[in-house]
Structure formats: structure tokens, C-alpha cells
């Protein structure tokens, strides 16, 4: 079982149980929205972020992204990484009805999906060294604009198609997309990939 240096923050007990079956890590629950009014838990999360760094791993529904945003507001960007599971339609086995958005949560993800989400977030696995990205090869917002992924007529369609290809959530914000792209590709690799006429994103 892989060991993760950072503290992983999830929404609830079922998420914690699932992630603990996949990696050896310190896992903290937010108890849904409960952490917002829990001063002790907020203090703990701040200390853990400062000492070990935190990886936020929430569901891809509206509530999950709200929790992710509040954590970012409370903890700031320092020592915070974001892990995103893929959008998969379905119903949680333990629930009698499908969720409002019809997407599976962290508790229903496969081992490979969780490992991939943590890897793309830049998790520090104790049994491997993660590559460093130099400043001159980093993909920027300006690159996304030049490639038509932001600020242009069909930008939203192109981003949606790209997120689909990379198995990333459709709600992923631009900054989150940049973080993932910079782990997957160098700037030259991404521009070459995106500019390939055979690529479905290019055709949008």
C-alpha cells in the first residue's frame, strides 16, 4: 500500500474508509459542512496544512465543490493540493436513491481512480520521487487563452471536451485545470497534443 505524506481531507466516514483501503495516510473528515462552525477542527486543519500539507479530495457535486471552496478560503493556498475524482454516473450502493446530480462519490471510486486523483494532485508518495516542473515549461492561463480554452467563443465547449478526455470533473475551475495539466504535460507536450488536428478538442 502506498504511503502519502500529506494529510488527505474528505467529506465523511464512508469516504475515509474507502481512501484508507487504498493508501496509508492521515485522513481527516470535514463531516460535511460541519467543519465550518467547528473552530477546533479548523485550527487542526491549519496546523496540519502548515506541517504536512493537505490534499482535498471531495465529491464532484455542488456540495463537494462548496466544501472545497470553503476549505480554500479558510486555509489559503499555501500547502494545499486539490485531488479530483472522475465524473462517473451511478448510484452509491449504500443509498436507496441516486444523488441529485447522479454522480458517484469518493466512497465508490476504484483503487486506480483514487491513486490517479492523488497522483495528479501532486501527492508525495514515500516510495517515489515526483518530478519538478521548471517555471519556463509551466502551462499558464495565457497558453489556455491562445489555445482557445478561455475567453473565446467556443472556449467552454473546448474545456468541457478536454475535461472529458482527461476524465476530470466538469466543474473543475480554470486554476484546477492548470494544476492538473502541469502534472500531465510540459508546455510543449500540451501545445502539441492540443494542436493535433486528429484531437477531438481541436475539432470543437
Short mmCIF file of C-alpha atoms in Angstrom, two decimals:
data_model
loop_
_atom_site.label_atom_id
_atom_site.label_comp_id
_atom_site.label_asym_id
_atom_site.label_seq_id
_atom_site.Cartn_x
_atom_site.Cartn_y
_atom_site.Cartn_z
CA UNK A 1 0.00 0.00 0.00
CA UNK A 2 1.36 3.42 -0.99
CA UNK A 3 2.08 5.91 1.78
CA UNK A 4 1.08 9.55 1.27
CA UNK A 5 2.96 12.25 3.15
CA UNK A 6 0.20 14.89 3.01
CA UNK A 7 -2.96 14.79 5.10
CA UNK A 8 -5.98 13.86 2.96
CA UNK A 9 -9.22 15.72 3.70
CA UNK A 10 -12.50 14.03 2.74
CA UNK A 11 -16.17 14.74 3.44
CA UNK A 12 -17.34 11.82 5.54
CA UNK A 13 -16.74 8.44 7.18
CA UNK A 14 -17.51 6.35 4.09
CA UNK A 15 -15.04 8.39 2.03
CA UNK A 16 -12.43 7.97 4.77
CA UNK A 17 -12.99 4.23 4.90
CA UNK A 18 -12.58 3.91 1.14
CA UNK A 19 -9.42 6.02 0.85
CA UNK A 20 -7.85 4.22 3.83
CA UNK A 21 -8.24 0.95 1.88
CA UNK A 22 -6.15 2.40 -0.94
CA UNK A 23 -3.37 4.44 0.68
CA UNK A 24 -1.66 4.71 4.05
CA UNK A 25 -2.23 8.32 5.09
CA UNK A 26 -3.65 10.59 7.75
CA UNK A 27 -7.27 11.16 6.68
CA UNK A 28 -9.48 13.86 8.20
CA UNK A 29 -13.24 14.21 7.68
CA UNK A 30 -14.96 17.57 7.30
CA UNK A 31 -18.23 15.99 8.50
CA UNK A 32 -19.95 17.56 5.53
CA UNK A 33 -20.38 21.25 6.25
CA UNK A 34 -19.76 20.65 9.97
CA UNK A 35 -16.17 21.88 9.90
CA UNK A 36 -17.29 25.44 9.11
CA UNK A 37 -18.60 26.02 12.64
CA UNK A 38 -16.05 23.76 14.33
CA UNK A 39 -13.24 26.05 15.46
CA UNK A 40 -11.16 23.18 16.82
CA UNK A 41 -11.26 21.29 13.55
CA UNK A 42 -10.37 24.42 11.58
CA UNK A 43 -7.40 25.00 13.88
CA UNK A 44 -6.32 21.39 13.45
CA UNK A 45 -6.55 21.61 9.65
CA UNK A 46 -4.47 24.80 9.65
CA UNK A 47 -1.76 23.15 11.72
CA UNK A 48 -1.75 20.04 9.57
CA UNK A 49 -1.56 22.15 6.41
CA UNK A 50 1.41 24.05 7.80
CA UNK A 51 3.27 20.96 8.96
CA UNK A 52 2.42 18.28 6.40
CA UNK A 53 0.39 19.87 3.62
CA UNK A 54 -3.19 18.92 2.77
CA UNK A 55 -4.83 17.21 -0.19
CA UNK A 56 -8.54 17.99 -0.56
CA UNK A 57 -10.50 15.06 -2.01
CA UNK A 58 -14.24 15.74 -2.18
CA UNK A 59 -17.14 14.58 -4.36
CA UNK A 60 -17.80 16.28 -7.69
CA UNK A 61 -21.27 17.53 -6.80
CA UNK A 62 -22.29 21.05 -5.77
CA UNK A 63 -21.79 20.30 -2.07
CA UNK A 64 -18.34 18.84 -2.67
CA UNK A 65 -17.16 21.91 -4.56
CA UNK A 66 -18.66 24.20 -1.92
CA UNK A 67 -16.70 22.37 0.78
CA UNK A 68 -13.55 22.55 -1.34
CA UNK A 69 -14.02 26.30 -1.81
CA UNK A 70 -14.63 26.96 1.89
CA UNK A 71 -11.52 24.98 2.82
CA UNK A 72 -9.52 27.04 0.37
CA UNK A 73 -10.94 30.27 1.86
CA UNK A 74 -10.17 29.15 5.41
CA UNK A 75 -6.76 27.59 4.83
CA UNK A 76 -5.48 29.68 1.94
CA UNK A 77 -3.50 28.28 -0.99
CA UNK A 78 -0.28 27.55 0.88
CA UNK A 79 0.44 23.82 1.21
CA UNK A 80 -2.97 22.91 -0.27
CA UNK A 81 -3.37 20.47 -3.16
CA UNK A 82 -6.59 19.51 -4.93
CA UNK A 83 -7.40 15.94 -5.98
CA UNK A 84 -10.34 15.35 -8.32
CA UNK A 85 -12.12 12.06 -8.99
CA UNK A 86 -13.58 11.43 -12.47
CA UNK A 87 -17.24 12.15 -13.22
CA UNK A 88 -18.92 8.74 -13.21
CA UNK A 89 -22.70 8.38 -13.39
CA UNK A 90 -24.28 5.95 -10.97
CA UNK A 91 -25.81 5.34 -7.55
CA UNK A 92 -23.95 4.67 -4.31
CA UNK A 93 -24.55 1.07 -3.20
CA UNK A 94 -25.49 2.06 0.34
CA UNK A 95 -28.07 4.65 -0.78
CA UNK A 96 -31.65 3.89 -1.73
CA UNK A 97 -31.87 6.67 -4.32
CA UNK A 98 -29.42 8.28 -6.68
CA UNK A 99 -27.88 11.60 -5.71
CA UNK A 100 -29.37 14.76 -7.21
CA UNK A 101 -26.56 15.09 -9.77
CA UNK A 102 -26.37 11.34 -10.35
CA UNK A 103 -22.60 11.07 -9.85
CA UNK A 104 -20.64 8.57 -7.78
CA UNK A 105 -18.67 9.98 -4.86
CA UNK A 106 -15.26 9.23 -3.39
CA UNK A 107 -16.64 6.25 -1.47
CA UNK A 108 -17.46 4.44 -4.73
CA UNK A 109 -14.20 5.09 -6.59
CA UNK A 110 -11.91 2.27 -7.66
CA UNK A 111 -8.40 1.97 -6.27
CA UNK A 112 -6.93 3.10 -9.60
CA UNK A 113 -9.19 6.17 -9.71
CA UNK A 114 -8.14 7.26 -6.22
CA UNK A 115 -4.44 6.69 -6.91
CA UNK A 116 -4.73 8.64 -10.17
CA UNK A 117 -6.55 11.52 -8.46
CA UNK A 118 -3.87 11.75 -5.77
CA UNK A 119 -1.05 11.44 -8.30
CA UNK A 120 -2.45 14.24 -10.47
CA UNK A 121 -2.81 16.40 -7.38
CA UNK A 122 0.93 16.04 -6.78
CA UNK A 123 0.69 13.77 -3.73
CA UNK A 124 4.05 12.90 -2.18
CA UNK A 125 4.28 9.12 -2.17
CA UNK A 126 7.07 7.96 0.13
CA UNK A 127 8.19 5.26 -2.30
CA UNK A 128 8.72 7.53 -5.30
CA UNK A 129 10.08 10.95 -6.20
CA UNK A 130 7.78 13.36 -8.03
CA UNK A 131 9.16 15.29 -10.99
CA UNK A 132 9.66 19.02 -10.57
CA UNK A 133 8.22 21.49 -13.08
CA UNK A 134 10.50 24.35 -14.05
CA UNK A 135 9.00 27.82 -14.48
CA UNK A 136 9.78 28.07 -18.21
CA UNK A 137 7.90 24.84 -19.04
CA UNK A 138 4.79 25.56 -16.97
CA UNK A 139 1.43 25.89 -18.74
CA UNK A 140 -0.17 29.26 -17.96
CA UNK A 141 -3.56 30.95 -18.33
CA UNK A 142 -2.12 32.81 -21.31
CA UNK A 143 -1.47 29.47 -23.00
CA UNK A 144 -5.07 28.40 -22.39
CA UNK A 145 -6.29 31.64 -23.96
CA UNK A 146 -4.06 31.24 -27.02
CA UNK A 147 -5.37 27.70 -27.48
CA UNK A 148 -8.97 28.92 -27.27
CA UNK A 149 -9.72 27.27 -23.93
CA UNK A 150 -10.63 30.56 -22.25
CA UNK A 151 -12.03 33.93 -23.32
CA UNK A 152 -13.25 32.92 -26.79
CA UNK A 153 -16.48 31.87 -28.50
CA UNK A 154 -16.20 28.10 -28.13
CA UNK A 155 -13.94 28.08 -25.06
CA UNK A 156 -16.45 26.41 -22.73
CA UNK A 157 -17.12 23.62 -25.25
CA UNK A 158 -13.39 23.01 -25.74
CA UNK A 159 -12.74 22.94 -21.99
CA UNK A 160 -15.62 20.52 -21.46
CA UNK A 161 -14.29 18.21 -24.17
CA UNK A 162 -10.78 18.39 -22.73
CA UNK A 163 -12.02 17.62 -19.21
CA UNK A 164 -13.96 14.66 -20.60
CA UNK A 165 -10.88 13.31 -22.37
CA UNK A 166 -8.78 13.63 -19.22
CA UNK A 167 -11.56 12.08 -17.06
CA UNK A 168 -11.75 15.19 -14.89
CA UNK A 169 -14.89 16.74 -13.32
CA UNK A 170 -16.90 19.14 -15.46
CA UNK A 171 -16.99 21.65 -12.57
CA UNK A 172 -13.18 21.86 -12.44
CA UNK A 173 -12.21 25.58 -12.38
CA UNK A 174 -9.52 27.02 -14.63
CA UNK A 175 -6.91 27.09 -11.86
CA UNK A 176 -7.65 23.46 -11.04
CA UNK A 177 -7.31 22.53 -14.71
CA UNK A 178 -3.94 24.27 -14.87
CA UNK A 179 -2.69 22.35 -11.83
CA UNK A 180 -3.62 19.03 -13.43
CA UNK A 181 -2.27 19.91 -16.88
CA UNK A 182 1.08 20.91 -15.40
CA UNK A 183 1.41 17.47 -13.86
CA UNK A 184 0.37 15.63 -17.00
CA UNK A 185 2.30 17.65 -19.59
CA UNK A 186 5.14 20.03 -20.20
CA UNK A 187 4.09 23.19 -22.05
CA UNK A 188 5.45 21.89 -25.38
CA UNK A 189 3.78 18.49 -24.95
CA UNK A 190 0.40 20.03 -24.19
CA UNK A 191 0.52 22.50 -27.09
CA UNK A 192 1.48 19.67 -29.45
CA UNK A 193 -1.31 17.45 -28.09
CA UNK A 194 -3.97 20.14 -28.22
CA UNK A 195 -2.97 21.42 -31.67
CA UNK A 196 -3.16 17.98 -33.29
CA UNK A 197 -5.95 18.11 -35.92
CA UNK A 198 -6.84 14.50 -35.01
CA UNK A 199 -7.65 15.54 -31.45
CA UNK A 200 -11.39 15.91 -30.77
CA UNK A 201 -10.79 19.08 -28.73
CA UNK A 202 -9.14 20.69 -31.73
CA UNK A 203 -12.28 19.99 -33.81
CA UNK A 204 -14.72 21.77 -31.47
#
